[in-house]
PDB file of C-alpha atoms in Angstrom:
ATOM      1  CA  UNK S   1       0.000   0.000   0.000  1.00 50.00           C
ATOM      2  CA  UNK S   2       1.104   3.616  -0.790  1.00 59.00           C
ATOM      3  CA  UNK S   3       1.829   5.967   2.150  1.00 68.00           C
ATOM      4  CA  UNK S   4      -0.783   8.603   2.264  1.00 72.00           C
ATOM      5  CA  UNK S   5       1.726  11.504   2.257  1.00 76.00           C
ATOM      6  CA  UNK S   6      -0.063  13.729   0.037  1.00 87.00           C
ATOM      7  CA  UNK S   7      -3.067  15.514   1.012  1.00 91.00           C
ATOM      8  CA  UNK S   8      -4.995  14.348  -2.106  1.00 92.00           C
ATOM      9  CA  UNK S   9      -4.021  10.994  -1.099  1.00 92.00           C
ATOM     10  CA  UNK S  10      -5.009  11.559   2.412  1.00 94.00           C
ATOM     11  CA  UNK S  11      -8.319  13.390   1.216  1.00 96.00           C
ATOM     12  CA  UNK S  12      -9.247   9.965  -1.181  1.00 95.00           C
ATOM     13  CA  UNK S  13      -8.451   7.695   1.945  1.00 95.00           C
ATOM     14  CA  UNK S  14     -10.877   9.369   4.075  1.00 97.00           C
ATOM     15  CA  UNK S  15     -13.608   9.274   1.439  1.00 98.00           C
ATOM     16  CA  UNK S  16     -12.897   4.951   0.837  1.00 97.00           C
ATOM     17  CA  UNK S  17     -13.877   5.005   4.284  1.00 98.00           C
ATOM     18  CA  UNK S  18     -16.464   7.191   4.799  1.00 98.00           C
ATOM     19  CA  UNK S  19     -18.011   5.227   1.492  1.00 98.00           C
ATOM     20  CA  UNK S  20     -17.218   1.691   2.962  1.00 98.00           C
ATOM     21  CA  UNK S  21     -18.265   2.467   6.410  1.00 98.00           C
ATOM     22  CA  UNK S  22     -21.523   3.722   5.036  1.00 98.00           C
ATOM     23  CA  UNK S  23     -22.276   0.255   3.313  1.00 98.00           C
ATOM     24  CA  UNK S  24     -20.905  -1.657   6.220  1.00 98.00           C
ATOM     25  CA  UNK S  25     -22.363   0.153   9.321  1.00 98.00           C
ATOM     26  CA  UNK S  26     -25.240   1.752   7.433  1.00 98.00           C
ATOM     27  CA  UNK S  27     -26.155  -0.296   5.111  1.00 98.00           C
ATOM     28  CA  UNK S  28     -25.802   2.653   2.543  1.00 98.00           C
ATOM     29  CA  UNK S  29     -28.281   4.761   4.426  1.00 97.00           C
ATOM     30  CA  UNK S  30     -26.002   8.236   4.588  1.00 98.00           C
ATOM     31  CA  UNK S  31     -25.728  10.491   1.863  1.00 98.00           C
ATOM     32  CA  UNK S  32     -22.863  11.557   0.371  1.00 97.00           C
ATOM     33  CA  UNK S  33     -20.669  13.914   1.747  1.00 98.00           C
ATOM     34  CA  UNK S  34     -17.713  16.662   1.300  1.00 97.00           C
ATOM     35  CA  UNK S  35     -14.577  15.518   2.930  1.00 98.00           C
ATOM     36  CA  UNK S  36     -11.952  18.655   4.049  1.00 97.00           C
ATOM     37  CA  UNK S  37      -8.911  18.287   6.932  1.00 95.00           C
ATOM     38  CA  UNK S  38      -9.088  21.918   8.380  1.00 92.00           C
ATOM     39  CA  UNK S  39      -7.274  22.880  10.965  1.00 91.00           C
ATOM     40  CA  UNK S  40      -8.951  22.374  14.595  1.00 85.00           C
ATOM     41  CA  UNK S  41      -7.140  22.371  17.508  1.00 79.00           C
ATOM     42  CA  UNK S  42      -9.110  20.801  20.155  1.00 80.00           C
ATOM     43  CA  UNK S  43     -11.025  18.475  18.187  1.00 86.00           C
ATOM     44  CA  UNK S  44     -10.943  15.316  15.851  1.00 92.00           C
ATOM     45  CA  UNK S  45     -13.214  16.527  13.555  1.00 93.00           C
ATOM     46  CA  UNK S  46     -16.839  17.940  13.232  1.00 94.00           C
ATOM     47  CA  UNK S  47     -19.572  17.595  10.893  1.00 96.00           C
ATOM     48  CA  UNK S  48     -21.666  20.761   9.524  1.00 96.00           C
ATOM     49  CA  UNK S  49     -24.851  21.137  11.108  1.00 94.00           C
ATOM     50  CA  UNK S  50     -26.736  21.436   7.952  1.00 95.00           C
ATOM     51  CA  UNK S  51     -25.328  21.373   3.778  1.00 97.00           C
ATOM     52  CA  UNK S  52     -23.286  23.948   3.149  1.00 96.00           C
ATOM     53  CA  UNK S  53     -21.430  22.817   0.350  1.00 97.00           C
ATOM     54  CA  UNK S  54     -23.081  23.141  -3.262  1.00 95.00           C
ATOM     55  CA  UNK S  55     -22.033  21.038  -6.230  1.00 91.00           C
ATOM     56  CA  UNK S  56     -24.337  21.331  -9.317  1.00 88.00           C
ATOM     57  CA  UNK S  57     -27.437  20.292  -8.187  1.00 88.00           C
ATOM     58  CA  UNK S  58     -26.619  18.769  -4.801  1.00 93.00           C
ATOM     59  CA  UNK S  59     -26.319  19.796  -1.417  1.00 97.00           C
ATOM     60  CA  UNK S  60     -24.017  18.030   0.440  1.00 97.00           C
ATOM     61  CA  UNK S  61     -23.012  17.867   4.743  1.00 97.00           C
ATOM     62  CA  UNK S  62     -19.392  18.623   5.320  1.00 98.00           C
ATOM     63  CA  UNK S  63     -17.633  16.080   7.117  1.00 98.00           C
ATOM     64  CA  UNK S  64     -13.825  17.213   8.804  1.00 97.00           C
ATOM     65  CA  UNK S  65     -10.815  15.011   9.925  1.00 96.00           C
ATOM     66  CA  UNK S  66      -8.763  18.224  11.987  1.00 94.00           C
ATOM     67  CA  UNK S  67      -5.323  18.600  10.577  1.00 94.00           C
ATOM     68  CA  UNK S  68      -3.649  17.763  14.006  1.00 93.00           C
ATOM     69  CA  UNK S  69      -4.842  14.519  14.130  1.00 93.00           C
ATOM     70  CA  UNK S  70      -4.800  13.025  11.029  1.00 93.00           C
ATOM     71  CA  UNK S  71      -1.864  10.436  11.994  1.00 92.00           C
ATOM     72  CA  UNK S  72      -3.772   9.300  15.082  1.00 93.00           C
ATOM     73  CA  UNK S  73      -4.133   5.450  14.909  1.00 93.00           C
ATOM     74  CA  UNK S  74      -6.352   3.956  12.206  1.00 94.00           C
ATOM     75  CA  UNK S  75      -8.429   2.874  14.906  1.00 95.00           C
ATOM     76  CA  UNK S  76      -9.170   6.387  16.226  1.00 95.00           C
ATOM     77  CA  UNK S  77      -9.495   7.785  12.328  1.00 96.00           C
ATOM     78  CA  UNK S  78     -12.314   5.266  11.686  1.00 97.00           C
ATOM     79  CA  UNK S  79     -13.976   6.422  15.253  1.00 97.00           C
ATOM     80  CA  UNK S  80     -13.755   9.500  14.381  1.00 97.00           C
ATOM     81  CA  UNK S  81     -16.040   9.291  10.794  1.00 98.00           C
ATOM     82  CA  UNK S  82     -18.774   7.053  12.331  1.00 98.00           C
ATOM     83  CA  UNK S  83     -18.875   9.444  15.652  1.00 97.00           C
ATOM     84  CA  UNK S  84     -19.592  12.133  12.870  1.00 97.00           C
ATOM     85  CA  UNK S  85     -21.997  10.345  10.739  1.00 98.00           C
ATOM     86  CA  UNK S  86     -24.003   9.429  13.842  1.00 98.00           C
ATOM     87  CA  UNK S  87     -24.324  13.577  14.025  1.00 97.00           C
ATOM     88  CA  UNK S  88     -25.402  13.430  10.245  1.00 98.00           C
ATOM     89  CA  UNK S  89     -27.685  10.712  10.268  1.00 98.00           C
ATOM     90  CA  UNK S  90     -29.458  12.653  13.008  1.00 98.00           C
ATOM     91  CA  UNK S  91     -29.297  15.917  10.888  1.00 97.00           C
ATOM     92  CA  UNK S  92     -30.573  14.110   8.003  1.00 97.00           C
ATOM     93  CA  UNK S  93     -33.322  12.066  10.366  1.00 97.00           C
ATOM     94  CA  UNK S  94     -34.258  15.033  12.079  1.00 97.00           C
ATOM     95  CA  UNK S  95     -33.197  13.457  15.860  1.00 97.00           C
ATOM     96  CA  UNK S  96     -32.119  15.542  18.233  1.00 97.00           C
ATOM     97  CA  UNK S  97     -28.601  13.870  19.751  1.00 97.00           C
ATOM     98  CA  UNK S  98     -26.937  16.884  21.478  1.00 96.00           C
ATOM     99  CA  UNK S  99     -28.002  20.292  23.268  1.00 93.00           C
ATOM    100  CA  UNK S 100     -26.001  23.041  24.486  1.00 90.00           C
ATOM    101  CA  UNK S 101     -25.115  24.551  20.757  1.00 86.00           C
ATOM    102  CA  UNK S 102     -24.244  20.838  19.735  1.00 87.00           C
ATOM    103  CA  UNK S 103     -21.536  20.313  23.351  1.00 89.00           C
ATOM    104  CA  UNK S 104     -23.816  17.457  25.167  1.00 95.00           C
ATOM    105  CA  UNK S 105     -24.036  14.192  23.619  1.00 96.00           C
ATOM    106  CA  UNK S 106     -27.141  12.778  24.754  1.00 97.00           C
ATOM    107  CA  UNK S 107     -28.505   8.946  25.485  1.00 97.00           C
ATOM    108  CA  UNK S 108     -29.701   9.044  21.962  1.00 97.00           C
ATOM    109  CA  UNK S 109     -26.171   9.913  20.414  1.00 98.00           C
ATOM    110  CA  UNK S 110     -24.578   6.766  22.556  1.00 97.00           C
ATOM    111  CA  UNK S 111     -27.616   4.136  21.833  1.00 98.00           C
ATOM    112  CA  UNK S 112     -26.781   5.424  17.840  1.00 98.00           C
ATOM    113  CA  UNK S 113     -23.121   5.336  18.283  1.00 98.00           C
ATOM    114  CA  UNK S 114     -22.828   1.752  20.123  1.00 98.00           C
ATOM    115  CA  UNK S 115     -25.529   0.327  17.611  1.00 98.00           C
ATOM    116  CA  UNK S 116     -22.995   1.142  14.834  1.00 98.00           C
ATOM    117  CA  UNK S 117     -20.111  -0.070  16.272  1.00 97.00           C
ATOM    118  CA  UNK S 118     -17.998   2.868  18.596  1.00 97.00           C
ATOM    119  CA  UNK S 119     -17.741   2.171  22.527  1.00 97.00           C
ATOM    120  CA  UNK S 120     -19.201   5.229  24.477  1.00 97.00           C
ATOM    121  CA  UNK S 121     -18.013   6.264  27.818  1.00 95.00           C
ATOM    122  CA  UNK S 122     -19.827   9.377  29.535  1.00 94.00           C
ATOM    123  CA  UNK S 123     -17.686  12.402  30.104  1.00 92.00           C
ATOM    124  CA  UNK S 124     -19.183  14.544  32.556  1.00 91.00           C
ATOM    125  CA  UNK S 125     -22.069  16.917  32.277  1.00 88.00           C
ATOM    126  CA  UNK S 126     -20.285  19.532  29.816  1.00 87.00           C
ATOM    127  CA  UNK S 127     -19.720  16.932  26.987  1.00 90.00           C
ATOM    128  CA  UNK S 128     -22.042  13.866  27.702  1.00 95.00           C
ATOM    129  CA  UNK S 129     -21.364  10.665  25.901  1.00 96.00           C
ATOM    130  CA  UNK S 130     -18.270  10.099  23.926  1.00 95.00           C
ATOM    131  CA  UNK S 131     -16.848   8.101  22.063  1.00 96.00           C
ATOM    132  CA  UNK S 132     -13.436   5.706  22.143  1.00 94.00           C
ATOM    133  CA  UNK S 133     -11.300   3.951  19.902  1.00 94.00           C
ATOM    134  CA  UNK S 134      -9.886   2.376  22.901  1.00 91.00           C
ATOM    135  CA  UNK S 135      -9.938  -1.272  23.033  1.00 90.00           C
ATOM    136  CA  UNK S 136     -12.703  -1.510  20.094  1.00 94.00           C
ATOM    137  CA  UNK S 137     -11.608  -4.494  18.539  1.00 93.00           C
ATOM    138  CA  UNK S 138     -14.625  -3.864  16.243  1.00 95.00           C
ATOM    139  CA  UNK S 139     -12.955  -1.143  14.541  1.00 95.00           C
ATOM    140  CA  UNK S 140      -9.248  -2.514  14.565  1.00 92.00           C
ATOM    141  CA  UNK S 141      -9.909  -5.510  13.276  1.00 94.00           C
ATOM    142  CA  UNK S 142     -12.462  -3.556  10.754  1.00 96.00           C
ATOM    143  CA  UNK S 143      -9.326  -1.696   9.505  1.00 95.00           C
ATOM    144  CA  UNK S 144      -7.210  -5.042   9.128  1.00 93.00           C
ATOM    145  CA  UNK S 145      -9.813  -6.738   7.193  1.00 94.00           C
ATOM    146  CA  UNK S 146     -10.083  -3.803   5.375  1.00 95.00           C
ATOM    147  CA  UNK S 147      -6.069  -3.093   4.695  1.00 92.00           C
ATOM    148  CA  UNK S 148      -6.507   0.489   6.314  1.00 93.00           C
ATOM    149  CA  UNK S 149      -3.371   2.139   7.710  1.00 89.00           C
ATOM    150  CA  UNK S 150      -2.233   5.063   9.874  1.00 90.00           C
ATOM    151  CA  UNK S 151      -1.879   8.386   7.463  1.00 91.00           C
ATOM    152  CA  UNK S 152       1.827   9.693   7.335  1.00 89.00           C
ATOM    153  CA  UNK S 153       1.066  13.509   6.966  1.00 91.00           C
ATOM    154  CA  UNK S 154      -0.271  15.262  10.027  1.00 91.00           C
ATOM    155  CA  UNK S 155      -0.762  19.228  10.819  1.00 91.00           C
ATOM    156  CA  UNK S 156       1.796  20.726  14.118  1.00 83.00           C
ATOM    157  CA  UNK S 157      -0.474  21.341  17.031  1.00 68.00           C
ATOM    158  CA  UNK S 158       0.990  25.050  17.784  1.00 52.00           C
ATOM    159  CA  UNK S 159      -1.714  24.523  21.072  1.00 48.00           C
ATOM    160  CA  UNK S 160      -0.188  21.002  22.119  1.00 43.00           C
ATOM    161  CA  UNK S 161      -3.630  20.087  22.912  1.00 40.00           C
ATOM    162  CA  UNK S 162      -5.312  17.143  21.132  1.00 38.00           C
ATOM    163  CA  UNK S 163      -8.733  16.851  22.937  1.00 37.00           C
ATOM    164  CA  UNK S 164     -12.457  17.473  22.331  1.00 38.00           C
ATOM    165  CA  UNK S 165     -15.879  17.337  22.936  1.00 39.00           C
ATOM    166  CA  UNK S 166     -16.640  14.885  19.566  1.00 41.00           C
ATOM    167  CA  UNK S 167     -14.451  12.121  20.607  1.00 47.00           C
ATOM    168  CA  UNK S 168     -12.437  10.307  22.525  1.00 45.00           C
ATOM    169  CA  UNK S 169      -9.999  13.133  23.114  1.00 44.00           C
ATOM    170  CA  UNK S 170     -11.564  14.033  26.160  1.00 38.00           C
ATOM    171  CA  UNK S 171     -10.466  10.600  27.817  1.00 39.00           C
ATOM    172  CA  UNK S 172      -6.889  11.141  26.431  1.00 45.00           C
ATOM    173  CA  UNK S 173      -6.531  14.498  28.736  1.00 40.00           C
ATOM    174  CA  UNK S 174      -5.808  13.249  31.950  1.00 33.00           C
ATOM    175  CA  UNK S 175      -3.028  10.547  30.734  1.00 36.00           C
ATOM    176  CA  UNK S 176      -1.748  12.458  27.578  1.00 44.00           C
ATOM    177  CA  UNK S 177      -1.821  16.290  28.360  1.00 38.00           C
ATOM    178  CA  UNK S 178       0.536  17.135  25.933  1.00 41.00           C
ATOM    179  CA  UNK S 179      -1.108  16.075  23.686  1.00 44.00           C
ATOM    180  CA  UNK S 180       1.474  13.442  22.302  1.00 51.00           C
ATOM    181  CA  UNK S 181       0.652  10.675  19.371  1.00 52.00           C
ATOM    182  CA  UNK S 182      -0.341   7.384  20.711  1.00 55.00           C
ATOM    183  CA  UNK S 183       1.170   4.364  19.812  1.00 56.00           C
ATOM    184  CA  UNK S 184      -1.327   2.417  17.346  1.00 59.00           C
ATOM    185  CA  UNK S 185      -2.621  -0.792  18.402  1.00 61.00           C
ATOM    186  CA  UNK S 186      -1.943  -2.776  15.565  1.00 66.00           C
ATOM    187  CA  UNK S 187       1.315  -4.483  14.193  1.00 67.00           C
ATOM    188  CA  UNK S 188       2.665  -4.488  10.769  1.00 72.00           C
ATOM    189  CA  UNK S 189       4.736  -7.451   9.636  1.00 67.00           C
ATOM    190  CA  UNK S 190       6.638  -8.040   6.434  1.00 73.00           C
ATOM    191  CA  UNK S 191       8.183 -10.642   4.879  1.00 76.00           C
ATOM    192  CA  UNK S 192      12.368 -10.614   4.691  1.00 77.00           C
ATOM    193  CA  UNK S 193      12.048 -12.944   1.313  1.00 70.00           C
ATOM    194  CA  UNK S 194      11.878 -10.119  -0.286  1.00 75.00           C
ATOM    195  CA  UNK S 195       8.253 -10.459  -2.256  1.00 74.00           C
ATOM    196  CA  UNK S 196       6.911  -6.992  -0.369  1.00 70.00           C
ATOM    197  CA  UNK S 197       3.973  -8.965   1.349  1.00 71.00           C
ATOM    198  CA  UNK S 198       2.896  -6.996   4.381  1.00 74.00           C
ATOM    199  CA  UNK S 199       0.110  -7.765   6.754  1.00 67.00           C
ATOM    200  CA  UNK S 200      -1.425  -6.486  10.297  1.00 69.00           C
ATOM    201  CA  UNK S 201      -1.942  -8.137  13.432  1.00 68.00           C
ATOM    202  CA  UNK S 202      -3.890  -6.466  16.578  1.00 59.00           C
ATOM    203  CA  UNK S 203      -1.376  -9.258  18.815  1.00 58.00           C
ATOM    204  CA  UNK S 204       1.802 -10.618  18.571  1.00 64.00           C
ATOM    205  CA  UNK S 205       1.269 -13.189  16.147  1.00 64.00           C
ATOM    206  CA  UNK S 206       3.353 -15.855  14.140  1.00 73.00           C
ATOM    207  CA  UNK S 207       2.665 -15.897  10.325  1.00 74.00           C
ATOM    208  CA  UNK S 208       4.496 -17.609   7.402  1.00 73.00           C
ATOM    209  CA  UNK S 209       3.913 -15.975   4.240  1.00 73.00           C
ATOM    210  CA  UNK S 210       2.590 -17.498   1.601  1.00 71.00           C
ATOM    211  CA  UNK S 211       4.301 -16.719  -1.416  1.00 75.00           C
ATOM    212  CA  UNK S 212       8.093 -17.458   0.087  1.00 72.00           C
ATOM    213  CA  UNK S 213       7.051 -19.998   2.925  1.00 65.00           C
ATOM    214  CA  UNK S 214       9.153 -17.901   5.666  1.00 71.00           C
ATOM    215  CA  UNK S 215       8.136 -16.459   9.308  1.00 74.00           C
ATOM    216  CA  UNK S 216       6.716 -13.143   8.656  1.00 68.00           C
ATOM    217  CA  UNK S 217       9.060 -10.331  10.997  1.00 74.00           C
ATOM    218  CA  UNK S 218       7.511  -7.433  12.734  1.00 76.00           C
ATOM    219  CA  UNK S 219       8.912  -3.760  12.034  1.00 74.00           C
ATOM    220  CA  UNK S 220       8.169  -0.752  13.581  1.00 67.00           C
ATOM    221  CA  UNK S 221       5.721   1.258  11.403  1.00 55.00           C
TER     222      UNK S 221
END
């Protein structure tokens, strides 16, 4: 797989799985959306409240992956787009999931949320429910099976601060206050015959590859 070093590259990725995890979480139900990475310190991303974006005859929701975390773990990419198309399936469904000029996810945002596959943990009365890429297996092994990978371009924090009300962010505070990368939780392994196979474990595994019948090594990614 190419390393998603360009922003057009990075933009395409996001949109394969906004498209895939519309089919496989919502059975196709969402409509299409515009995909940006602004900068937004504080935040993994946001959603626009209603369509603001115009293209011939459409109308289309806005859906934005913030700059400073686009080289988060894969797992924590993927949380981030369903958290936000919970908020547009709402919008577009006319349920009301948060209050307080969109801050409070309610008990209707988290019975959404865990129905399509995030973990929700509650956050206190300014935020509500959340939402965590932390020990999903749901969504790791989702990215495995579907080859996804951590993006290699990412936007300097000039705040240090990587935390928000739309995701799990607000968990990381206490143990990551400045606001450092977390390791991913997957492995990548290659194979040293030299045929370029690559695969990705969420454990320390042991697997021979199949075209040059050797033990698969792990690298750091």
């Amino acid at each position: 797989m190419k390393e998603t070093t360009k922003m057009s590259r990075v933009i395409s990725m996001i949109e394969k799985i906004y498209n895939s995890t519309n089919t496989d979480f919502w059975g196709g139900e969402l409509p299409q959306v515009i995909i940006t990475c602004q900068s937004k310190p504080g935040s993994c991303g946001h959603s626009s409240v209603s369509r603001v974006w115009r293209r011939k005859e459409d109308e289309l929701f806005e859906l934005n992956i913030a700059a400073e975390v686009l080289d988060f773990p894969i797992e924590e990419t993927l949380d981030t787009v369903i958290h936000e198309q919970v908020h547009i399936f709402c919008r577009v469904h006319d349920i009301k999931e948060t209050s307080r000029n969109g801050g409070y996810h309610n008990k209707k945002f988290k019975e959404l949320a865990e129905s399509h596959g995030l973990k929700c943990i509650y956050t206190g009365s300014q935020y509500g429910w959340s939402t965590t890429a932390k020990d999903n297996d749901r969504l790791l092994e989702y990215a495995i099976e579907k080859g996804y990978s951590e993006l290699q371009i990412v936007r300097k924090s000039f705040t240090g601060i990587r935390i928000g009300a739309t995701s799990q962010q607000v968990q990381q505070t206490a143990s990551n206050p400045q606001g450092e990368k977390r390791p991913s939780s997957t492995r990548k392994l290659i194979c040293p015959g030299g045929c370029g196979q690559t695969v990705r474990a969420t454990k320390k595994v042991c697997i021979i590859c199949g075209n040059c019948l050797v033990p698969m090594v792990e690298v750091e990614k």
